[in-house]
CSV table of C-alpha atoms in Angstrom, one decimal:
chain,number,residue,atom,x,y,z
C,2,MET,CA,70.7,20.1,-31.0
C,3,SER,CA,73.2,22.3,-33.0
C,4,ASP,CA,76.7,23.1,-31.8
C,5,ARG,CA,77.1,26.5,-30.0
C,6,ILE,CA,80.2,28.5,-29.5
C,7,ILE,CA,80.9,29.7,-25.9
C,8,CYS,CA,83.1,32.6,-25.2
C,9,SER,CA,84.7,33.5,-21.9
C,10,THR,CA,87.2,36.0,-20.6
C,11,VAL,CA,90.4,34.6,-19.0
C,12,SER,CA,90.9,36.4,-15.6
C,13,SER,CA,94.8,36.4,-15.7
C,14,GLY,CA,95.3,38.1,-19.1
C,15,GLY,CA,92.0,39.7,-19.8
C,16,LYS,CA,91.7,38.1,-23.3
C,17,ARG,CA,88.7,36.6,-24.6
C,18,VAL,CA,88.8,33.0,-25.5
C,19,CYS,CA,86.2,31.1,-27.6
C,20,PHE,CA,85.7,27.3,-27.7
C,21,PRO,CA,83.1,24.9,-29.0
C,22,ALA,CA,80.5,23.6,-26.4
C,23,LEU,CA,79.8,19.9,-26.1
C,24,LYS,CA,77.1,18.4,-28.4
C,25,MET,CA,74.1,17.4,-26.4
C,26,VAL,CA,72.1,14.3,-27.1
C,27,LYS,CA,68.8,13.5,-25.7
C,28,SER,CA,68.6,10.5,-23.4
C,29,GLY,CA,67.6,7.3,-25.3
C,30,LYS,CA,68.5,8.6,-28.7
C,31,LEU,CA,71.4,7.5,-30.9
C,32,ARG,CA,73.7,9.8,-32.7
C,33,SER,CA,73.0,10.6,-36.2
C,34,GLY,CA,73.9,7.8,-38.6
C,35,THR,CA,74.5,5.2,-36.0
C,36,GLY,CA,71.2,3.2,-36.5
C,37,ALA,CA,72.2,2.2,-40.1
C,38,LYS,CA,75.2,0.4,-38.6
C,39,LEU,CA,73.4,-1.7,-36.1
C,40,LYS,CA,72.2,-5.2,-36.7
C,41,ARG,CA,68.4,-5.3,-35.6
C,42,TRP,CA,66.3,-8.3,-35.1
C,43,LYS,CA,63.3,-8.8,-37.4
C,44,LYS,CA,59.9,-8.5,-36.0
C,45,GLY,CA,58.9,-11.6,-34.0
C,46,HIS,CA,62.6,-12.8,-33.9
C,47,SER,CA,64.0,-10.9,-31.0
C,48,SER,CA,64.3,-14.2,-28.9
C,49,ASP,CA,66.6,-16.0,-31.6
C,50,SER,CA,70.0,-16.1,-30.1
C,51,ASN,CA,71.2,-19.4,-31.2
C,52,PRO,CA,73.8,-19.5,-33.8
C,53,GLN,CA,73.0,-20.8,-37.2
C,54,THR,CA,75.9,-23.3,-37.4
C,55,SER,CA,76.4,-26.2,-35.2
C,56,ARG,CA,79.8,-27.7,-36.2
C,57,PHE,CA,80.8,-28.2,-32.6
C,58,ARG,CA,77.4,-29.7,-31.6
C,59,GLN,CA,77.8,-32.2,-34.4
C,60,ALA,CA,81.3,-33.1,-33.4
C,61,ALA,CA,80.1,-33.8,-30.0
C,62,LYS,CA,77.3,-35.9,-31.2
C,63,SER,CA,79.5,-38.0,-33.4
C,64,ARG,CA,81.1,-39.6,-30.4
C,65,PHE,CA,78.1,-41.3,-29.0
C,66,PHE,CA,74.4,-42.0,-29.8
C,67,SER,CA,74.4,-40.9,-33.4
C,68,ARG,CA,74.8,-42.2,-36.9
C,69,PRO,CA,78.6,-42.6,-37.6
C,70,SER,CA,80.0,-40.4,-40.4
C,71,SER,CA,80.7,-42.3,-43.6
C,72,LYS,CA,83.8,-40.2,-44.3
C,73,ARG,CA,85.6,-42.1,-41.5
C,74,TYR,CA,85.1,-45.4,-42.8
C,75,THR,CA,86.7,-46.5,-46.0
C,76,PRO,CA,85.8,-49.9,-47.7
C,77,LYS,CA,89.4,-50.9,-48.2
C,78,SER,CA,91.5,-51.8,-45.1
C,79,ASP,CA,95.1,-50.4,-44.7
C,80,LEU,CA,95.9,-53.1,-42.2
C,81,THR,CA,98.8,-55.2,-43.7
C,82,VAL,CA,101.3,-57.6,-42.4
C,83,ASP,CA,104.0,-54.9,-42.6
C,84,ALA,CA,101.9,-52.6,-40.5
C,85,LEU,CA,101.8,-55.2,-37.9
C,86,LYS,CA,105.5,-55.4,-37.7
C,87,LEU,CA,106.1,-51.7,-37.0
C,88,HIS,CA,106.9,-52.4,-33.4
C,89,ASN,CA,110.1,-54.2,-34.0
C,90,GLU,CA,112.4,-51.5,-32.9
C,91,LEU,CA,110.4,-50.9,-29.7
C,92,GLN,CA,111.1,-54.4,-28.4
C,93,VAL,CA,114.7,-53.3,-27.5
C,94,GLY,CA,113.3,-50.4,-25.2
C,95,PRO,CA,110.5,-48.0,-25.0
C,96,LEU,CA,113.0,-45.0,-25.7
C,97,GLU,CA,114.7,-46.5,-28.7
C,98,ILE,CA,114.4,-43.6,-31.1
C,99,SER,CA,116.0,-44.0,-34.6
C,100,ALA,CA,119.0,-45.2,-36.4
C,101,GLY,CA,120.5,-41.8,-36.4
C,102,ALA,CA,120.5,-41.5,-32.6
C,103,ARG,CA,122.1,-44.9,-32.4
C,104,LYS,CA,125.0,-44.0,-34.6
C,105,ASP,CA,125.6,-41.0,-32.5
C,106,THR,CA,126.1,-43.1,-29.5
C,107,GLN,CA,128.8,-45.0,-31.1
C,108,MET,CA,131.0,-42.0,-31.8
C,109,GLU,CA,133.5,-42.0,-29.1
C,110,GLU,CA,135.2,-38.7,-30.1
C,111,GLU,CA,131.9,-36.7,-29.8
C,112,SER,CA,131.3,-34.9,-26.4
C,113,ASP,CA,128.5,-36.0,-24.1
C,114,GLU,CA,126.9,-32.5,-24.5
C,115,ARG,CA,126.7,-32.7,-28.3
C,116,LEU,CA,125.3,-36.4,-28.0
C,117,SER,CA,122.6,-35.2,-25.6
C,118,GLU,CA,121.5,-32.4,-27.9
C,119,ARG,CA,121.2,-34.8,-30.9
C,120,THR,CA,119.3,-37.5,-29.0
C,121,SER,CA,116.9,-34.8,-27.7
C,122,GLY,CA,116.3,-33.4,-31.2
C,123,THR,CA,115.6,-36.8,-32.6
C,124,PHE,CA,113.1,-37.5,-29.8
C,125,LEU,CA,111.3,-34.1,-30.2
C,126,SER,CA,111.1,-34.8,-34.1
C,127,GLY,CA,108.9,-37.8,-33.5
C,128,LEU,CA,106.6,-35.8,-31.0
C,129,SER,CA,106.5,-32.2,-32.3
C,130,ASP,CA,106.1,-32.8,-35.9
C,131,CYS,CA,103.7,-35.8,-35.7
C,132,SER,CA,101.3,-35.4,-38.6
C,133,ASN,CA,98.4,-37.2,-37.3
C,134,LEU,CA,95.9,-34.6,-35.9
C,135,THR,CA,94.6,-37.4,-33.3
C,136,PHE,CA,97.6,-36.7,-31.1
C,137,ARG,CA,97.9,-32.9,-31.2
C,138,LYS,CA,96.7,-32.8,-27.5
C,139,VAL,CA,99.6,-35.1,-26.6
C,140,GLN,CA,102.1,-32.7,-28.0
C,141,ARG,CA,101.3,-30.1,-25.2
C,142,PHE,CA,102.2,-32.7,-22.6
C,143,TRP,CA,105.8,-32.2,-23.2
C,144,GLU,CA,105.8,-29.0,-21.2
C,145,SER,CA,104.1,-30.7,-18.2
C,146,ASN,CA,106.0,-31.8,-15.2
C,147,SER,CA,103.9,-35.0,-14.8
C,148,ALA,CA,105.8,-38.3,-15.1
C,149,ALA,CA,102.6,-39.8,-16.9
C,150,HIS,CA,102.7,-37.1,-19.4
C,151,LYS,CA,106.4,-37.5,-20.1
C,152,GLU,CA,105.9,-41.3,-20.5
C,153,ILE,CA,103.2,-40.7,-23.0
C,154,CYS,CA,105.3,-38.3,-25.0
C,155,ALA,CA,108.1,-40.8,-25.0
C,156,VAL,CA,105.9,-43.6,-26.4
C,157,LEU,CA,104.3,-41.4,-29.1
C,158,ALA,CA,107.6,-40.3,-30.2
C,159,ALA,CA,109.1,-43.8,-30.4
C,160,VAL,CA,106.2,-45.2,-32.2
C,161,THR,CA,106.2,-42.3,-34.7
C,162,GLU,CA,109.8,-42.8,-35.5
C,163,VAL,CA,109.2,-46.6,-36.1
C,164,ILE,CA,106.3,-45.8,-38.5
C,165,ARG,CA,108.5,-43.4,-40.4
C,166,SER,CA,111.4,-45.8,-40.6
C,167,GLN,CA,109.1,-48.3,-42.3
C,168,GLY,CA,107.8,-45.8,-44.8
C,169,GLY,CA,104.6,-45.5,-43.2
C,170,LYS,CA,102.2,-42.5,-43.7
C,171,GLU,CA,101.3,-42.1,-40.0
C,172,THR,CA,97.6,-43.1,-40.5
C,173,GLU,CA,95.4,-44.2,-37.6
C,174,THR,CA,95.6,-47.8,-38.8
C,175,GLU,CA,99.3,-47.8,-38.6
C,176,TYR,CA,99.4,-46.3,-35.0
C,177,PHE,CA,96.6,-48.8,-34.1
C,178,ALA,CA,98.7,-51.7,-35.2
C,179,ALA,CA,101.9,-50.4,-33.5
C,180,LEU,CA,100.3,-49.5,-30.4
C,181,MET,CA,98.5,-52.9,-30.0
C,182,THR,CA,101.7,-54.8,-30.5
C,183,THR,CA,103.5,-52.5,-28.2
C,184,LEU,CA,100.9,-53.1,-25.5
C,185,GLU,CA,101.9,-56.7,-25.4
C,186,VAL,CA,105.7,-56.3,-24.9
C,187,VAL,CA,105.8,-53.4,-22.5
C,188,GLU,CA,106.0,-54.5,-18.8
C,189,SER,CA,106.0,-51.5,-16.5
C,190,GLU,CA,102.7,-50.1,-15.5
C,191,GLU,CA,103.7,-46.6,-16.5
C,192,SER,CA,104.3,-47.5,-20.1
C,193,GLN,CA,101.2,-49.7,-20.2
C,194,ALA,CA,99.1,-46.8,-19.2
C,195,ALA,CA,100.8,-44.5,-21.7
C,196,VAL,CA,100.1,-47.0,-24.6
C,197,ALA,CA,96.6,-47.4,-23.3
C,198,TYR,CA,96.0,-43.7,-23.3
C,199,LEU,CA,97.3,-43.3,-26.9
C,200,LEU,CA,95.1,-46.3,-28.0
C,201,ASN,CA,92.1,-44.8,-26.4
C,202,LEU,CA,92.6,-41.7,-28.7
C,203,VAL,CA,93.4,-43.5,-31.9
C,204,MET,CA,90.8,-46.2,-31.9
C,205,LYS,CA,88.0,-43.7,-32.1
C,206,ARG,CA,89.3,-42.7,-35.6
C,207,VAL,CA,90.3,-46.3,-36.8
C,208,PRO,CA,88.2,-47.4,-39.7
C,209,ALA,CA,85.5,-49.8,-38.7
C,210,PRO,CA,86.5,-52.6,-41.1
C,211,VAL,CA,90.0,-52.8,-39.3
C,212,LEU,CA,88.3,-53.1,-35.9
C,213,LYS,CA,86.0,-55.8,-37.1
C,214,SER,CA,88.8,-57.9,-38.6
C,215,LYS,CA,91.1,-57.6,-35.6
C,216,PHE,CA,88.4,-58.0,-33.1
C,217,SER,CA,89.4,-61.4,-31.7
C,218,ASP,CA,93.2,-60.6,-31.2
C,219,THR,CA,92.4,-57.1,-29.9
C,220,THR,CA,89.9,-58.5,-27.4
C,221,LYS,CA,92.2,-61.0,-26.1
C,222,ALA,CA,95.0,-58.5,-25.6
C,223,PHE,CA,92.6,-56.1,-23.7
C,224,MET,CA,91.3,-58.8,-21.4
C,225,ASP,CA,94.8,-59.9,-20.5
C,226,VAL,CA,95.5,-56.4,-19.4
C,227,MET,CA,92.3,-56.2,-17.5
C,228,SER,CA,93.0,-59.5,-15.6
C,229,LYS,CA,96.5,-58.2,-14.6
C,230,GLN,CA,95.5,-54.7,-13.7
C,231,ALA,CA,92.3,-55.7,-11.7
C,232,SER,CA,94.0,-55.7,-8.4
C,233,SER,CA,96.7,-53.2,-9.1
C,234,ASP,CA,97.2,-50.1,-6.8
C,235,THR,CA,97.2,-47.8,-10.1
C,236,SER,CA,94.1,-47.7,-12.2
C,237,SER,CA,95.4,-45.5,-15.2
C,238,ALA,CA,96.1,-48.3,-17.6
C,239,LEU,CA,92.8,-50.1,-16.6
C,240,ARG,CA,90.4,-47.2,-17.2
C,241,TRP,CA,91.9,-46.5,-20.6
C,242,ILE,CA,91.7,-50.1,-21.5
C,243,LEU,CA,88.1,-50.2,-20.6
C,244,SER,CA,87.5,-47.3,-22.8
C,245,CYS,CA,89.2,-49.0,-25.6
C,246,LEU,CA,87.3,-52.4,-25.1
C,247,ALA,CA,84.0,-50.3,-25.3
C,248,THR,CA,84.9,-48.5,-28.5
C,249,LEU,CA,85.9,-52.0,-30.0
C,250,LEU,CA,82.5,-53.4,-29.2
C,251,ARG,CA,80.5,-50.5,-30.5
C,252,LYS,CA,82.0,-51.0,-33.9
C,253,GLN,CA,81.0,-54.7,-34.3
C,254,ASP,CA,78.1,-56.1,-36.3
C,255,VAL,CA,75.0,-57.3,-34.7
C,256,SER,CA,75.9,-61.0,-35.6
C,257,VAL,CA,79.1,-60.9,-33.6
C,258,TRP,CA,77.0,-60.5,-30.4
C,259,SER,CA,75.7,-64.1,-30.8
C,260,TYR,CA,79.3,-65.4,-30.1
C,261,PRO,CA,80.2,-66.4,-26.5
C,262,SER,CA,83.6,-64.7,-26.7
C,263,THR,CA,81.8,-61.3,-27.5
C,264,LEU,CA,79.5,-61.7,-24.4
C,265,GLN,CA,82.4,-62.9,-22.3
C,266,ALA,CA,84.3,-59.6,-23.1
C,267,TYR,CA,81.1,-57.5,-22.4
C,268,HIS,CA,80.7,-59.3,-19.1
C,269,GLY,CA,84.3,-58.5,-18.2
C,270,LEU,CA,83.4,-54.8,-19.0
C,271,LEU,CA,80.3,-55.1,-16.7
C,272,SER,CA,82.2,-56.5,-13.8
C,273,PHE,CA,84.1,-53.2,-13.6
C,274,THR,CA,81.1,-51.1,-13.1
C,275,VAL,CA,81.1,-52.0,-9.4
C,276,HIS,CA,84.8,-51.6,-8.9
C,277,SER,CA,86.1,-50.2,-5.8
C,278,LYS,CA,87.9,-47.3,-7.6
C,279,PRO,CA,85.7,-44.4,-8.9
C,280,LYS,CA,87.5,-43.7,-12.1
C,281,VAL,CA,87.5,-47.4,-13.1
C,282,ARG,CA,83.7,-47.5,-12.2
C,283,LYS,CA,82.9,-44.4,-14.4
C,284,ALA,CA,85.0,-45.6,-17.3
C,285,ALA,CA,83.2,-48.9,-17.2
C,286,GLN,CA,79.8,-47.4,-16.8
C,287,GLN,CA,80.3,-45.0,-19.7
C,288,GLY,CA,81.5,-47.8,-21.9
C,289,VAL,CA,78.4,-49.8,-21.2
C,290,CYS,CA,76.1,-46.9,-21.9
C,291,SER,CA,77.9,-46.2,-25.1
C,292,ILE,CA,77.6,-49.8,-26.3
C,293,LEU,CA,73.8,-50.1,-25.3
C,294,ARG,CA,72.9,-46.8,-27.0
C,295,GLY,CA,75.6,-45.9,-29.5
C,296,SER,CA,76.7,-49.2,-31.3
C,297,ASP,CA,77.0,-48.7,-35.0
C,298,PHE,CA,74.2,-51.2,-36.0
C,299,LEU,CA,71.6,-49.4,-33.9
C,300,PHE,CA,71.6,-46.7,-36.5
C,301,THR,CA,71.0,-48.7,-39.6
C,302,ASP,CA,67.8,-48.7,-41.6
C,303,ASP,CA,66.6,-52.1,-40.3
C,304,ALA,CA,68.0,-51.4,-36.7
C,305,LEU,CA,66.9,-53.5,-33.7
C,306,SER,CA,64.6,-52.0,-31.1
C,307,HIS,CA,67.2,-52.8,-28.4
C,308,HIS,CA,70.7,-53.9,-28.1
C,309,PRO,CA,71.3,-57.7,-27.8
C,310,ALA,CA,73.1,-57.2,-24.6
C,311,THR,CA,70.2,-55.4,-22.8
C,312,VAL,CA,68.8,-58.5,-21.1
C,313,THR,CA,72.3,-59.5,-20.0
C,314,THR,CA,72.8,-56.1,-18.5
C,315,ALA,CA,69.5,-56.1,-16.8
C,316,LYS,CA,70.4,-59.5,-15.1
C,317,PHE,CA,73.8,-58.3,-14.0
C,318,CYS,CA,72.2,-55.2,-12.4
C,319,ILE,CA,69.4,-57.2,-10.5
C,320,LYS,CA,72.0,-59.5,-9.3
C,321,GLU,CA,74.1,-56.7,-8.0
C,322,ILE,CA,71.2,-55.1,-6.2
C,323,GLU,CA,70.2,-58.3,-4.6
C,324,GLN,CA,73.7,-59.0,-3.3
C,325,ALA,CA,73.9,-55.4,-1.8
C,326,GLY,CA,70.7,-56.0,0.0
């Protein structure tokens, strides 16, 4: 419909005023030229609403039950003797930061306020500018009021400063080596839980050859923590350690499952599936499922029809059901 000009007389002045009328459009019709700008479905594809890209789905699948990405695994291990000694400065205390901070504490003429600012700045430098993307979620914990989050930030900052002081590149292997040795020297449950949480994050990105070569020592360290924390009032460290043990077992070759030590570690994980605390039970149950269905050797060309620990798991479940009546 074309535009029209409507004229009317204003009662107060007697003058005649003209103004354009509104453009009328029929119901269900689009304005001229609008149709070309719209994206229309092709005939027979009106129900296609899923996105063409699936980047986030693939990232979710990569955690369990799928073939591991070859980009994450390098044939050459970065684990060296020097990397295992990165924790030396942590043995004097979990919040020992850097040599620069220690020099500041020896300057008597400097005021307490200036000393506090420098120490805080050094602490934040190991946390805020951590170059490893594995711990980017941890950096947000600094704004939290939770004591557990503060402890995680403190441990991460300390470990990062130690790695830098040794000339490290802040790789997952270096963090794994430093955190594993730190797990053996910390005594408080809060610090142990913080180290276990960071290990749970980084072990998912550590190259498989490293986890295979350090399987015996790592399993022993985890089993020691599990035995100490089994009857503890807090369950934070225990549930993260269970998750770490499951990740470690998932990365082993099928031949390792014929060793009694491997089955002993797996039975330790199984025993916590009936723990009295819900979070511990959930962590153990998820770990068992990830091992039975998501171990790396199950996705090879000559993969077995079932996991070697399937029979052991079935016997354990039957025994628990019978004992429960």
